[in-house]
Amino acid sequence: MRVAVLGAGAVGRSVAALAGEFGHEVVAVADSSGAALDDGGIDVEAVLAAKDETGTVGDADPADALEADYDALVEATPTTLGDAQPGFGHVERALERDRHAVLANKGPVAERYDELRALEADSAGEVRFEATVGGAIPAIATIEDREPEQVPAVRGVLNGTANFTLTRMAAEGLGYDHVLAEAQDLGVAEADPTFDVEGTDAALKCVILANLLAGGGFSLEDAEVEGISGIPGNALELAAEDGRTIRLIGEASRDGVRVGPRLVPENGTLAVSGTMNIVQIETRHGGRMNLSGRGAGGPETATAVLADLRRLSR
């Protein structure tokens, strides 16, 4: 497929760099301040080198990338809440042009799902969003393959920063502040980790899952969310005495979304360690399915985008 990539962070860069390996041609890449376009296919290596050297991928107007001659738009700009702009507007423009849209940006799918599906219904293009939940884990495709109406609920560990923090607190008996500082030094946590440790990121992913199960109707404001910053170190010690540990668990169903610290068996399926994620899918006739893997990272999340492009190319 001919692909335009909006966003040149870790995910956008990885999609552009790997696209050729998966049989796709990149005709445009844009960041917040510039764009590189070529209907004959851009030199991705040169464009990414320019990004490193100058801070931007090119000297064209970023808006021009939306008008390029592509089959699918990859929306990999940063997630925003509320009106989910500018990501929502980017997808809207692609669908108006009867082009496909593949999202790594969670905002439009979590905050404006119903509007997104309405736009899709009026377009010859399709919307795919595997990369918005669980990084490399094929959670969305698995639910779709089993039919969403046959899936009563989904739960799991959906944020690597929070999981790394809880894992280290339990393993070393360290306090929250100490472990968080360590995570920031290692690059596992952002300088401002609020989005991750207060449960917002996991909640957005669960809202997307609830929308998939229910056919829409949910946004972040509908979620019950509690983070991990208030968990004392001795809570993990007490849990261990009983053969349990604490994980930030997200739960999505047609009844709603809940995210918060939960006691789980220490050697149980949900007690994944470090930055690993797990998605647990309850099915009506096939039992419980557990999908575990890397829930973040540029190349890892890019594989989910590329899997969606493959589905569209069929």
PDB file of C-alpha atoms in Angstrom:
ATOM      1  CA  MET A   1       0.000   0.000   0.000  1.00  0.00           C
ATOM      2  CA  ARG A   2       0.986   3.643  -0.461  1.00  0.00           C
ATOM      3  CA  VAL A   3       1.257   5.095   3.018  1.00  0.00           C
ATOM      4  CA  ALA A   4       1.392   8.574   4.549  1.00  0.00           C
ATOM      5  CA  VAL A   5       2.689   8.734   8.132  1.00  0.00           C
ATOM      6  CA  LEU A   6       1.665  11.585  10.424  1.00  0.00           C
ATOM      7  CA  GLY A   7       3.888  11.771  13.482  1.00  0.00           C
ATOM      8  CA  ALA A   8       7.636  11.191  13.626  1.00  0.00           C
ATOM      9  CA  GLY A   9       8.017  10.009  17.205  1.00  0.00           C
ATOM     10  CA  ALA A  10       9.086   6.478  18.106  1.00  0.00           C
ATOM     11  CA  VAL A  11       6.057   4.803  16.509  1.00  0.00           C
ATOM     12  CA  GLY A  12       5.824   6.948  13.372  1.00  0.00           C
ATOM     13  CA  ARG A  13       9.561   6.613  12.701  1.00  0.00           C
ATOM     14  CA  SER A  14       9.379   2.853  13.143  1.00  0.00           C
ATOM     15  CA  VAL A  15       6.393   2.515  10.801  1.00  0.00           C
ATOM     16  CA  ALA A  16       8.212   4.516   8.122  1.00  0.00           C
ATOM     17  CA  ALA A  17      11.449   2.567   8.600  1.00  0.00           C
ATOM     18  CA  LEU A  18       9.780  -0.869   8.505  1.00  0.00           C
ATOM     19  CA  ALA A  19       7.135  -0.226   5.834  1.00  0.00           C
ATOM     20  CA  GLY A  20       9.308  -1.313   2.925  1.00  0.00           C
ATOM     21  CA  GLU A  21      10.168  -4.588   4.651  1.00  0.00           C
ATOM     22  CA  PHE A  22       6.434  -5.311   4.777  1.00  0.00           C
ATOM     23  CA  GLY A  23       5.835  -4.410   1.134  1.00  0.00           C
ATOM     24  CA  HIS A  24       4.494  -0.878   1.542  1.00  0.00           C
ATOM     25  CA  GLU A  25       5.666   2.396  -0.028  1.00  0.00           C
ATOM     26  CA  VAL A  26       5.894   5.576   2.059  1.00  0.00           C
ATOM     27  CA  VAL A  27       4.867   8.630   0.033  1.00  0.00           C
ATOM     28  CA  ALA A  28       4.704  11.170   2.891  1.00  0.00           C
ATOM     29  CA  VAL A  29       5.980  11.677   6.427  1.00  0.00           C
ATOM     30  CA  ALA A  30       5.028  14.681   8.540  1.00  0.00           C
ATOM     31  CA  ASP A  31       5.825  15.969  12.015  1.00  0.00           C
ATOM     32  CA  SER A  32       4.491  19.061  13.754  1.00  0.00           C
ATOM     33  CA  SER A  33       6.736  21.465  11.850  1.00  0.00           C
ATOM     34  CA  GLY A  34       7.367  19.987   8.412  1.00  0.00           C
ATOM     35  CA  ALA A  35       6.795  17.232   5.897  1.00  0.00           C
ATOM     36  CA  ALA A  36       8.535  15.222   3.207  1.00  0.00           C
ATOM     37  CA  LEU A  37       6.485  14.131   0.204  1.00  0.00           C
ATOM     38  CA  ASP A  38       7.153  12.227  -3.009  1.00  0.00           C
ATOM     39  CA  ASP A  39       4.469  10.407  -4.996  1.00  0.00           C
ATOM     40  CA  GLY A  40       7.218   8.107  -6.250  1.00  0.00           C
ATOM     41  CA  GLY A  41       8.140   7.128  -2.696  1.00  0.00           C
ATOM     42  CA  ILE A  42      10.326   9.040  -0.273  1.00  0.00           C
ATOM     43  CA  ASP A  43      13.826   8.070   0.838  1.00  0.00           C
ATOM     44  CA  VAL A  44      12.849   7.133   4.393  1.00  0.00           C
ATOM     45  CA  GLU A  45      16.417   6.786   5.652  1.00  0.00           C
ATOM     46  CA  ALA A  46      17.289  10.278   4.420  1.00  0.00           C
ATOM     47  CA  VAL A  47      14.104  11.771   5.854  1.00  0.00           C
ATOM     48  CA  LEU A  48      14.713  10.271   9.296  1.00  0.00           C
ATOM     49  CA  ALA A  49      18.321  11.411   9.201  1.00  0.00           C
ATOM     50  CA  ALA A  50      17.091  14.923   8.433  1.00  0.00           C
ATOM     51  CA  LYS A  51      14.772  14.687  11.438  1.00  0.00           C
ATOM     52  CA  ASP A  52      17.746  13.844  13.657  1.00  0.00           C
ATOM     53  CA  GLU A  53      19.898  16.625  12.243  1.00  0.00           C
ATOM     54  CA  THR A  54      17.404  19.475  11.879  1.00  0.00           C
ATOM     55  CA  GLY A  55      14.493  18.559  14.135  1.00  0.00           C
ATOM     56  CA  THR A  56      12.037  18.154  11.275  1.00  0.00           C
ATOM     57  CA  VAL A  57      11.472  15.638   8.478  1.00  0.00           C
ATOM     58  CA  GLY A  58      11.260  18.194   5.690  1.00  0.00           C
ATOM     59  CA  ASP A  59      10.426  21.722   4.611  1.00  0.00           C
ATOM     60  CA  ALA A  60       6.946  21.103   3.152  1.00  0.00           C
ATOM     61  CA  ASP A  61       3.795  22.147   5.033  1.00  0.00           C
ATOM     62  CA  PRO A  62       2.644  19.314   7.347  1.00  0.00           C
ATOM     63  CA  ALA A  63      -0.905  19.814   6.053  1.00  0.00           C
ATOM     64  CA  ASP A  64       0.274  18.811   2.575  1.00  0.00           C
ATOM     65  CA  ALA A  65       0.799  15.247   3.788  1.00  0.00           C
ATOM     66  CA  LEU A  66      -2.970  14.897   4.245  1.00  0.00           C
ATOM     67  CA  GLU A  67      -3.433  15.648   0.551  1.00  0.00           C
ATOM     68  CA  ALA A  68      -0.741  13.273  -0.708  1.00  0.00           C
ATOM     69  CA  ASP A  69      -1.558  10.352  -2.997  1.00  0.00           C
ATOM     70  CA  TYR A  70      -1.776   7.594  -0.375  1.00  0.00           C
ATOM     71  CA  ASP A  71      -3.976   4.530   0.150  1.00  0.00           C
ATOM     72  CA  ALA A  72      -3.751   4.626   3.942  1.00  0.00           C
ATOM     73  CA  LEU A  73      -2.992   7.349   6.464  1.00  0.00           C
ATOM     74  CA  VAL A  74      -1.093   6.263   9.582  1.00  0.00           C
ATOM     75  CA  GLU A  75      -2.065   8.553  12.480  1.00  0.00           C
ATOM     76  CA  ALA A  76       0.818   8.394  14.962  1.00  0.00           C
ATOM     77  CA  THR A  77       0.724  11.882  16.474  1.00  0.00           C
ATOM     78  CA  PRO A  78       0.606  12.197  20.285  1.00  0.00           C
ATOM     79  CA  THR A  79      -2.614  11.187  22.027  1.00  0.00           C
ATOM     80  CA  THR A  80      -4.774  14.105  23.152  1.00  0.00           C
ATOM     81  CA  LEU A  81      -7.942  13.999  25.225  1.00  0.00           C
ATOM     82  CA  GLY A  82     -11.307  15.750  24.913  1.00  0.00           C
ATOM     83  CA  ASP A  83     -11.747  16.705  21.255  1.00  0.00           C
ATOM     84  CA  ALA A  84      -8.808  14.408  20.330  1.00  0.00           C
ATOM     85  CA  GLN A  85      -7.400  17.002  17.958  1.00  0.00           C
ATOM     86  CA  PRO A  86      -5.467  17.214  15.736  1.00  0.00           C
ATOM     87  CA  GLY A  87      -5.585  13.441  15.310  1.00  0.00           C
ATOM     88  CA  PHE A  88      -9.340  13.261  14.813  1.00  0.00           C
ATOM     89  CA  GLY A  89      -9.204  15.918  12.095  1.00  0.00           C
ATOM     90  CA  HIS A  90      -6.446  14.031  10.299  1.00  0.00           C
ATOM     91  CA  VAL A  91      -8.520  10.839  10.216  1.00  0.00           C
ATOM     92  CA  GLU A  92     -11.612  12.791   9.193  1.00  0.00           C
ATOM     93  CA  ARG A  93      -9.765  14.235   6.195  1.00  0.00           C
ATOM     94  CA  ALA A  94      -8.488  10.825   5.105  1.00  0.00           C
ATOM     95  CA  LEU A  95     -11.995   9.355   5.247  1.00  0.00           C
ATOM     96  CA  GLU A  96     -13.411  12.345   3.355  1.00  0.00           C
ATOM     97  CA  ARG A  97     -10.968  11.440   0.597  1.00  0.00           C
ATOM     98  CA  ASP A  98     -12.119   7.782   0.740  1.00  0.00           C
ATOM     99  CA  ARG A  99      -8.740   6.701   2.081  1.00  0.00           C
ATOM    100  CA  HIS A 100      -8.063   4.238   4.883  1.00  0.00           C
ATOM    101  CA  ALA A 101      -6.881   5.376   8.320  1.00  0.00           C
ATOM    102  CA  VAL A 102      -4.725   3.331  10.700  1.00  0.00           C
ATOM    103  CA  LEU A 103      -4.361   4.733  14.202  1.00  0.00           C
ATOM    104  CA  ALA A 104      -1.665   4.413  16.821  1.00  0.00           C
ATOM    105  CA  ASN A 105      -3.124   7.565  18.421  1.00  0.00           C
ATOM    106  CA  LYS A 106      -5.628   6.494  21.102  1.00  0.00           C
ATOM    107  CA  GLY A 107      -7.472   9.822  21.365  1.00  0.00           C
ATOM    108  CA  PRO A 108      -9.917   9.596  18.433  1.00  0.00           C
ATOM    109  CA  VAL A 109     -10.886   5.977  19.198  1.00  0.00           C
ATOM    110  CA  ALA A 110     -11.320   6.534  22.927  1.00  0.00           C
ATOM    111  CA  GLU A 111     -12.871   9.993  22.970  1.00  0.00           C
ATOM    112  CA  ARG A 112     -14.841  10.199  19.680  1.00  0.00           C
ATOM    113  CA  TYR A 113     -15.503   6.600  18.690  1.00  0.00           C
ATOM    114  CA  ASP A 114     -19.109   7.097  17.600  1.00  0.00           C
ATOM    115  CA  GLU A 115     -18.203  10.042  15.365  1.00  0.00           C
ATOM    116  CA  LEU A 116     -15.304   8.087  13.919  1.00  0.00           C
ATOM    117  CA  ARG A 117     -17.554   5.175  12.976  1.00  0.00           C
ATOM    118  CA  ALA A 118     -20.115   7.561  11.451  1.00  0.00           C
ATOM    119  CA  LEU A 119     -17.414   9.087   9.261  1.00  0.00           C
ATOM    120  CA  GLU A 120     -16.251   5.606   8.282  1.00  0.00           C
ATOM    121  CA  ALA A 121     -19.793   4.605   7.293  1.00  0.00           C
ATOM    122  CA  ASP A 122     -19.900   7.493   4.801  1.00  0.00           C
ATOM    123  CA  SER A 123     -16.493   6.684   3.334  1.00  0.00           C
ATOM    124  CA  ALA A 124     -14.999   4.065   1.052  1.00  0.00           C
ATOM    125  CA  GLY A 125     -12.104   3.997   3.516  1.00  0.00           C
ATOM    126  CA  GLU A 126     -11.821   1.898   6.664  1.00  0.00           C
ATOM    127  CA  VAL A 127     -10.530   2.679  10.163  1.00  0.00           C
ATOM    128  CA  ARG A 128      -8.153   0.270  11.905  1.00  0.00           C
ATOM    129  CA  PHE A 129      -6.672   0.749  15.394  1.00  0.00           C
ATOM    130  CA  GLU A 130      -4.842  -2.390  16.541  1.00  0.00           C
ATOM    131  CA  ALA A 131      -1.878  -0.320  17.729  1.00  0.00           C
ATOM    132  CA  THR A 132      -3.959   1.662  20.247  1.00  0.00           C
ATOM    133  CA  VAL A 133      -4.193  -1.235  22.734  1.00  0.00           C
ATOM    134  CA  GLY A 134      -1.321  -3.384  23.956  1.00  0.00           C
ATOM    135  CA  GLY A 135       1.447  -2.495  21.513  1.00  0.00           C
ATOM    136  CA  ALA A 136       2.451  -5.684  19.686  1.00  0.00           C
ATOM    137  CA  ILE A 137      -0.342  -7.754  21.269  1.00  0.00           C
ATOM    138  CA  PRO A 138      -3.132  -8.496  18.711  1.00  0.00           C
ATOM    139  CA  ALA A 139      -5.969  -7.764  21.135  1.00  0.00           C
ATOM    140  CA  ILE A 140      -8.285  -5.935  18.723  1.00  0.00           C
ATOM    141  CA  ALA A 141      -7.916  -8.485  15.926  1.00  0.00           C
ATOM    142  CA  THR A 142      -8.507 -11.371  18.327  1.00  0.00           C
ATOM    143  CA  ILE A 143     -11.745  -9.830  19.593  1.00  0.00           C
ATOM    144  CA  GLU A 144     -12.896  -9.063  16.053  1.00  0.00           C
ATOM    145  CA  ASP A 145     -12.097 -12.606  14.893  1.00  0.00           C
ATOM    146  CA  ARG A 146     -14.217 -14.041  17.727  1.00  0.00           C
ATOM    147  CA  GLU A 147     -16.972 -11.435  17.105  1.00  0.00           C
ATOM    148  CA  PRO A 148     -17.238  -8.655  19.740  1.00  0.00           C
ATOM    149  CA  GLU A 149     -20.750  -9.756  20.740  1.00  0.00           C
ATOM    150  CA  GLN A 150     -19.264 -13.108  21.784  1.00  0.00           C
ATOM    151  CA  VAL A 151     -16.828 -11.412  24.192  1.00  0.00           C
ATOM    152  CA  PRO A 152     -18.448 -10.426  27.520  1.00  0.00           C
ATOM    153  CA  ALA A 153     -15.355  -8.788  29.018  1.00  0.00           C
ATOM    154  CA  VAL A 154     -11.671  -8.000  28.632  1.00  0.00           C
ATOM    155  CA  ARG A 155      -9.180  -7.283  31.408  1.00  0.00           C
ATOM    156  CA  GLY A 156      -5.462  -6.985  31.742  1.00  0.00           C
ATOM    157  CA  VAL A 157      -2.260  -5.162  32.568  1.00  0.00           C
ATOM    158  CA  LEU A 158      -2.047  -2.432  29.958  1.00  0.00           C
ATOM    159  CA  ASN A 159       0.636  -0.004  31.075  1.00  0.00           C
ATOM    160  CA  GLY A 160       4.308  -0.928  31.207  1.00  0.00           C
ATOM    161  CA  THR A 161       5.423   1.995  33.376  1.00  0.00           C
ATOM    162  CA  ALA A 162       2.953   1.186  36.144  1.00  0.00           C
ATOM    163  CA  ASN A 163       3.752  -2.506  35.905  1.00  0.00           C
ATOM    164  CA  PHE A 164       7.511  -1.948  36.072  1.00  0.00           C
ATOM    165  CA  THR A 165       7.012   0.217  39.156  1.00  0.00           C
ATOM    166  CA  LEU A 166       4.863  -2.346  40.975  1.00  0.00           C
ATOM    167  CA  THR A 167       7.172  -5.212  39.997  1.00  0.00           C
ATOM    168  CA  ARG A 168      10.238  -3.457  41.394  1.00  0.00           C
ATOM    169  CA  MET A 169       8.428  -2.386  44.558  1.00  0.00           C
ATOM    170  CA  ALA A 170       7.444  -6.002  45.214  1.00  0.00           C
ATOM    171  CA  ALA A 171      10.779  -7.573  44.295  1.00  0.00           C
ATOM    172  CA  GLU A 172      13.044  -5.183  46.181  1.00  0.00           C
ATOM    173  CA  GLY A 173      10.790  -3.858  48.937  1.00  0.00           C
ATOM    174  CA  LEU A 174      11.387  -0.325  47.674  1.00  0.00           C
ATOM    175  CA  GLY A 175       9.085   2.670  48.008  1.00  0.00           C
ATOM    176  CA  TYR A 176       7.081   4.155  45.153  1.00  0.00           C
ATOM    177  CA  ASP A 177       9.123   7.361  44.828  1.00  0.00           C
ATOM    178  CA  HIS A 178      12.431   5.481  44.710  1.00  0.00           C
ATOM    179  CA  VAL A 179      11.272   3.041  42.034  1.00  0.00           C
ATOM    180  CA  LEU A 180       9.659   5.773  39.935  1.00  0.00           C
ATOM    181  CA  ALA A 181      12.920   7.735  39.920  1.00  0.00           C
ATOM    182  CA  GLU A 182      14.705   4.559  38.815  1.00  0.00           C
ATOM    183  CA  ALA A 183      12.169   4.046  36.030  1.00  0.00           C
ATOM    184  CA  GLN A 184      12.737   7.615  34.824  1.00  0.00           C
ATOM    185  CA  ASP A 185      16.509   7.095  34.805  1.00  0.00           C
ATOM    186  CA  LEU A 186      16.040   3.942  32.704  1.00  0.00           C
ATOM    187  CA  GLY A 187      13.668   5.681  30.287  1.00  0.00           C
ATOM    188  CA  VAL A 188      10.778   3.427  31.297  1.00  0.00           C
ATOM    189  CA  ALA A 189       8.858   6.381  32.765  1.00  0.00           C
ATOM    190  CA  GLU A 190       8.379   9.863  31.333  1.00  0.00           C
ATOM    191  CA  ALA A 191       9.669  12.957  33.117  1.00  0.00           C
ATOM    192  CA  ASP A 192       5.989  13.568  33.957  1.00  0.00           C
ATOM    193  CA  PRO A 193       4.661  10.039  34.571  1.00  0.00           C
ATOM    194  CA  THR A 194       1.135  11.092  35.584  1.00  0.00           C
ATOM    195  CA  PHE A 195      -0.532   9.755  32.427  1.00  0.00           C
ATOM    196  CA  ASP A 196       0.826   6.276  33.199  1.00  0.00           C
ATOM    197  CA  VAL A 197       0.917   5.925  36.976  1.00  0.00           C
ATOM    198  CA  GLU A 198      -2.487   7.529  37.586  1.00  0.00           C
ATOM    199  CA  GLY A 199      -4.142   5.033  35.261  1.00  0.00           C
ATOM    200  CA  THR A 200      -5.144   7.362  32.399  1.00  0.00           C
ATOM    201  CA  ASP A 201      -3.259   5.458  29.700  1.00  0.00           C
ATOM    202  CA  ALA A 202      -4.699   2.096  30.791  1.00  0.00           C
ATOM    203  CA  ALA A 203      -8.164   3.645  31.027  1.00  0.00           C
ATOM    204  CA  LEU A 204      -7.999   4.970  27.459  1.00  0.00           C
ATOM    205  CA  LYS A 205      -7.113   1.482  26.220  1.00  0.00           C
ATOM    206  CA  CYS A 206      -9.983  -0.038  28.202  1.00  0.00           C
ATOM    207  CA  VAL A 207     -12.394   2.577  26.843  1.00  0.00           C
ATOM    208  CA  ILE A 208     -11.354   1.562  23.327  1.00  0.00           C
ATOM    209  CA  LEU A 209     -12.000  -2.083  24.194  1.00  0.00           C
ATOM    210  CA  ALA A 210     -15.391  -1.239  25.723  1.00  0.00           C
ATOM    211  CA  ASN A 211     -16.315   0.692  22.575  1.00  0.00           C
ATOM    212  CA  LEU A 212     -15.357  -2.304  20.470  1.00  0.00           C
ATOM    213  CA  LEU A 213     -17.450  -4.662  22.617  1.00  0.00           C
ATOM    214  CA  ALA A 214     -20.484  -2.385  22.871  1.00  0.00           C
ATOM    215  CA  GLY A 215     -20.344  -0.747  19.447  1.00  0.00           C
ATOM    216  CA  GLY A 216     -19.530   2.628  20.988  1.00  0.00           C
ATOM    217  CA  GLY A 217     -20.934   4.849  23.689  1.00  0.00           C
ATOM    218  CA  PHE A 218     -17.869   5.266  25.932  1.00  0.00           C
ATOM    219  CA  SER A 219     -15.253   7.946  26.507  1.00  0.00           C
ATOM    220  CA  LEU A 220     -12.654   8.522  29.203  1.00  0.00           C
ATOM    221  CA  GLU A 221     -15.103  10.415  31.413  1.00  0.00           C
ATOM    222  CA  ASP A 222     -17.137   7.197  31.756  1.00  0.00           C
ATOM    223  CA  ALA A 223     -14.237   5.271  33.284  1.00  0.00           C
ATOM    224  CA  GLU A 224     -13.632   4.670  36.989  1.00  0.00           C
ATOM    225  CA  VAL A 225      -9.884   5.228  37.392  1.00  0.00           C
ATOM    226  CA  GLU A 226      -7.477   4.863  40.297  1.00  0.00           C
ATOM    227  CA  GLY A 227      -3.686   4.964  39.926  1.00  0.00           C
ATOM    228  CA  ILE A 228      -0.801   3.422  41.856  1.00  0.00           C
ATOM    229  CA  SER A 229       0.863   6.489  43.386  1.00  0.00           C
ATOM    230  CA  GLY A 230      -0.904   5.990  46.711  1.00  0.00           C
ATOM    231  CA  ILE A 231       0.161   2.382  47.234  1.00  0.00           C
ATOM    232  CA  PRO A 232       2.534   2.045  50.228  1.00  0.00           C
ATOM    233  CA  GLY A 233       5.454  -0.362  49.953  1.00  0.00           C
ATOM    234  CA  ASN A 234       4.182  -2.473  52.856  1.00  0.00           C
ATOM    235  CA  ALA A 235       0.979  -3.210  50.927  1.00  0.00           C
ATOM    236  CA  LEU A 236       3.015  -5.323  48.524  1.00  0.00           C
ATOM    237  CA  GLU A 237       4.796  -7.017  51.432  1.00  0.00           C
ATOM    238  CA  LEU A 238       1.478  -7.894  53.052  1.00  0.00           C
ATOM    239  CA  ALA A 239       0.133  -9.195  49.763  1.00  0.00           C
ATOM    240  CA  ALA A 240       3.223 -11.406  49.323  1.00  0.00           C
ATOM    241  CA  GLU A 241       2.640 -12.993  52.736  1.00  0.00           C
ATOM    242  CA  ASP A 242      -0.657 -14.246  51.363  1.00  0.00           C
ATOM    243  CA  GLY A 243       0.829 -15.436  48.050  1.00  0.00           C
ATOM    244  CA  ARG A 244      -0.465 -12.438  46.140  1.00  0.00           C
ATOM    245  CA  THR A 245       0.821  -9.261  44.555  1.00  0.00           C
ATOM    246  CA  ILE A 246      -0.648  -6.003  43.244  1.00  0.00           C
ATOM    247  CA  ARG A 247      -1.095  -5.046  39.605  1.00  0.00           C
ATOM    248  CA  LEU A 248      -2.827  -2.128  37.900  1.00  0.00           C
ATOM    249  CA  ILE A 249      -5.702  -3.959  36.227  1.00  0.00           C
ATOM    250  CA  GLY A 250      -7.973  -2.515  33.576  1.00  0.00           C
ATOM    251  CA  GLU A 251     -11.404  -4.029  32.963  1.00  0.00           C
ATOM    252  CA  ALA A 252     -13.711  -3.378  30.004  1.00  0.00           C
ATOM    253  CA  SER A 253     -17.207  -4.675  29.329  1.00  0.00           C
ATOM    254  CA  ARG A 254     -20.494  -3.430  27.926  1.00  0.00           C
ATOM    255  CA  ASP A 255     -21.318  -2.223  31.434  1.00  0.00           C
ATOM    256  CA  GLY A 256     -18.350   0.095  31.747  1.00  0.00           C
ATOM    257  CA  VAL A 257     -14.641   0.587  32.382  1.00  0.00           C
ATOM    258  CA  ARG A 258     -12.687   0.261  35.621  1.00  0.00           C
ATOM    259  CA  VAL A 259      -8.968   0.676  36.224  1.00  0.00           C
ATOM    260  CA  GLY A 260      -7.200   0.356  39.551  1.00  0.00           C
ATOM    261  CA  PRO A 261      -4.769  -1.599  41.719  1.00  0.00           C
ATOM    262  CA  ARG A 262      -5.968  -5.174  42.298  1.00  0.00           C
ATOM    263  CA  LEU A 263      -4.691  -8.118  44.305  1.00  0.00           C
ATOM    264  CA  VAL A 264      -3.805 -11.019  42.010  1.00  0.00           C
ATOM    265  CA  PRO A 265      -2.144 -14.405  42.673  1.00  0.00           C
ATOM    266  CA  GLU A 266       1.633 -13.955  42.808  1.00  0.00           C
ATOM    267  CA  ASN A 267       2.187 -16.684  40.222  1.00  0.00           C
ATOM    268  CA  GLY A 268      -1.062 -16.075  38.368  1.00  0.00           C
ATOM    269  CA  THR A 269      -1.569 -15.149  34.728  1.00  0.00           C
ATOM    270  CA  LEU A 270      -2.102 -11.448  35.431  1.00  0.00           C
ATOM    271  CA  ALA A 271       1.111 -11.105  37.454  1.00  0.00           C
ATOM    272  CA  VAL A 272       3.287 -10.276  34.438  1.00  0.00           C
ATOM    273  CA  SER A 273       6.538  -8.590  35.372  1.00  0.00           C
ATOM    274  CA  GLY A 274       8.506  -5.556  34.250  1.00  0.00           C
ATOM    275  CA  THR A 275       7.127  -3.675  31.270  1.00  0.00           C
ATOM    276  CA  MET A 276       5.217  -6.647  29.873  1.00  0.00           C
ATOM    277  CA  ASN A 277       1.483  -6.365  29.183  1.00  0.00           C
ATOM    278  CA  ILE A 278      -1.240  -8.999  29.182  1.00  0.00           C
ATOM    279  CA  VAL A 279      -4.749  -8.957  27.738  1.00  0.00           C
ATOM    280  CA  GLN A 280      -7.230 -11.498  29.072  1.00  0.00           C
ATOM    281  CA  ILE A 281     -10.248 -12.035  26.813  1.00  0.00           C
ATOM    282  CA  GLU A 282     -13.366 -13.795  28.079  1.00  0.00           C
ATOM    283  CA  THR A 283     -15.303 -15.531  25.306  1.00  0.00           C
ATOM    284  CA  ARG A 284     -18.748 -17.097  25.500  1.00  0.00           C
ATOM    285  CA  HIS A 285     -17.835 -20.401  23.874  1.00  0.00           C
ATOM    286  CA  GLY A 286     -14.042 -20.531  23.735  1.00  0.00           C
ATOM    287  CA  GLY A 287     -13.209 -19.831  27.352  1.00  0.00           C
ATOM    288  CA  ARG A 288     -10.561 -17.421  28.520  1.00  0.00           C
ATOM    289  CA  MET A 289      -7.736 -16.351  26.210  1.00  0.00           C
ATOM    290  CA  ASN A 290      -4.495 -14.792  27.477  1.00  0.00           C
ATOM    291  CA  LEU A 291      -2.326 -12.712  25.152  1.00  0.00           C
ATOM    292  CA  SER A 292       0.940 -11.390  26.535  1.00  0.00           C
ATOM    293  CA  GLY A 293       3.756  -9.381  24.991  1.00  0.00           C
ATOM    294  CA  ARG A 294       5.418  -6.014  24.692  1.00  0.00           C
ATOM    295  CA  GLY A 295       2.814  -3.331  25.202  1.00  0.00           C
ATOM    296  CA  ALA A 296       4.862  -0.336  24.078  1.00  0.00           C
ATOM    297  CA  GLY A 297       7.919   0.680  22.088  1.00  0.00           C
ATOM    298  CA  GLY A 298       8.415   2.033  18.585  1.00  0.00           C
ATOM    299  CA  PRO A 299       9.095  -1.160  16.583  1.00  0.00           C
ATOM    300  CA  GLU A 300       6.706  -3.212  18.722  1.00  0.00           C
ATOM    301  CA  THR A 301       3.761  -0.856  18.199  1.00  0.00           C
ATOM    302  CA  ALA A 302       4.713  -0.371  14.558  1.00  0.00           C
ATOM    303  CA  THR A 303       4.165  -4.106  13.978  1.00  0.00           C
ATOM    304  CA  ALA A 304       0.529  -3.613  14.998  1.00  0.00           C
ATOM    305  CA  VAL A 305       0.166  -0.727  12.521  1.00  0.00           C
ATOM    306  CA  LEU A 306       1.743  -2.826   9.780  1.00  0.00           C
ATOM    307  CA  ALA A 307      -0.555  -5.743  10.604  1.00  0.00           C
ATOM    308  CA  ASP A 308      -3.538  -3.407  10.086  1.00  0.00           C
ATOM    309  CA  LEU A 309      -2.108  -2.271   6.747  1.00  0.00           C
ATOM    310  CA  ARG A 310      -1.837  -5.917   5.727  1.00  0.00           C
ATOM    311  CA  ARG A 311      -5.481  -6.497   6.666  1.00  0.00           C
ATOM    312  CA  LEU A 312      -6.515  -3.489   4.595  1.00  0.00           C
ATOM    313  CA  SER A 313      -4.417  -4.569   1.618  1.00  0.00           C
ATOM    314  CA  ARG A 314      -6.389  -7.808   1.483  1.00  0.00           C
TER     315      ARG A 314
END
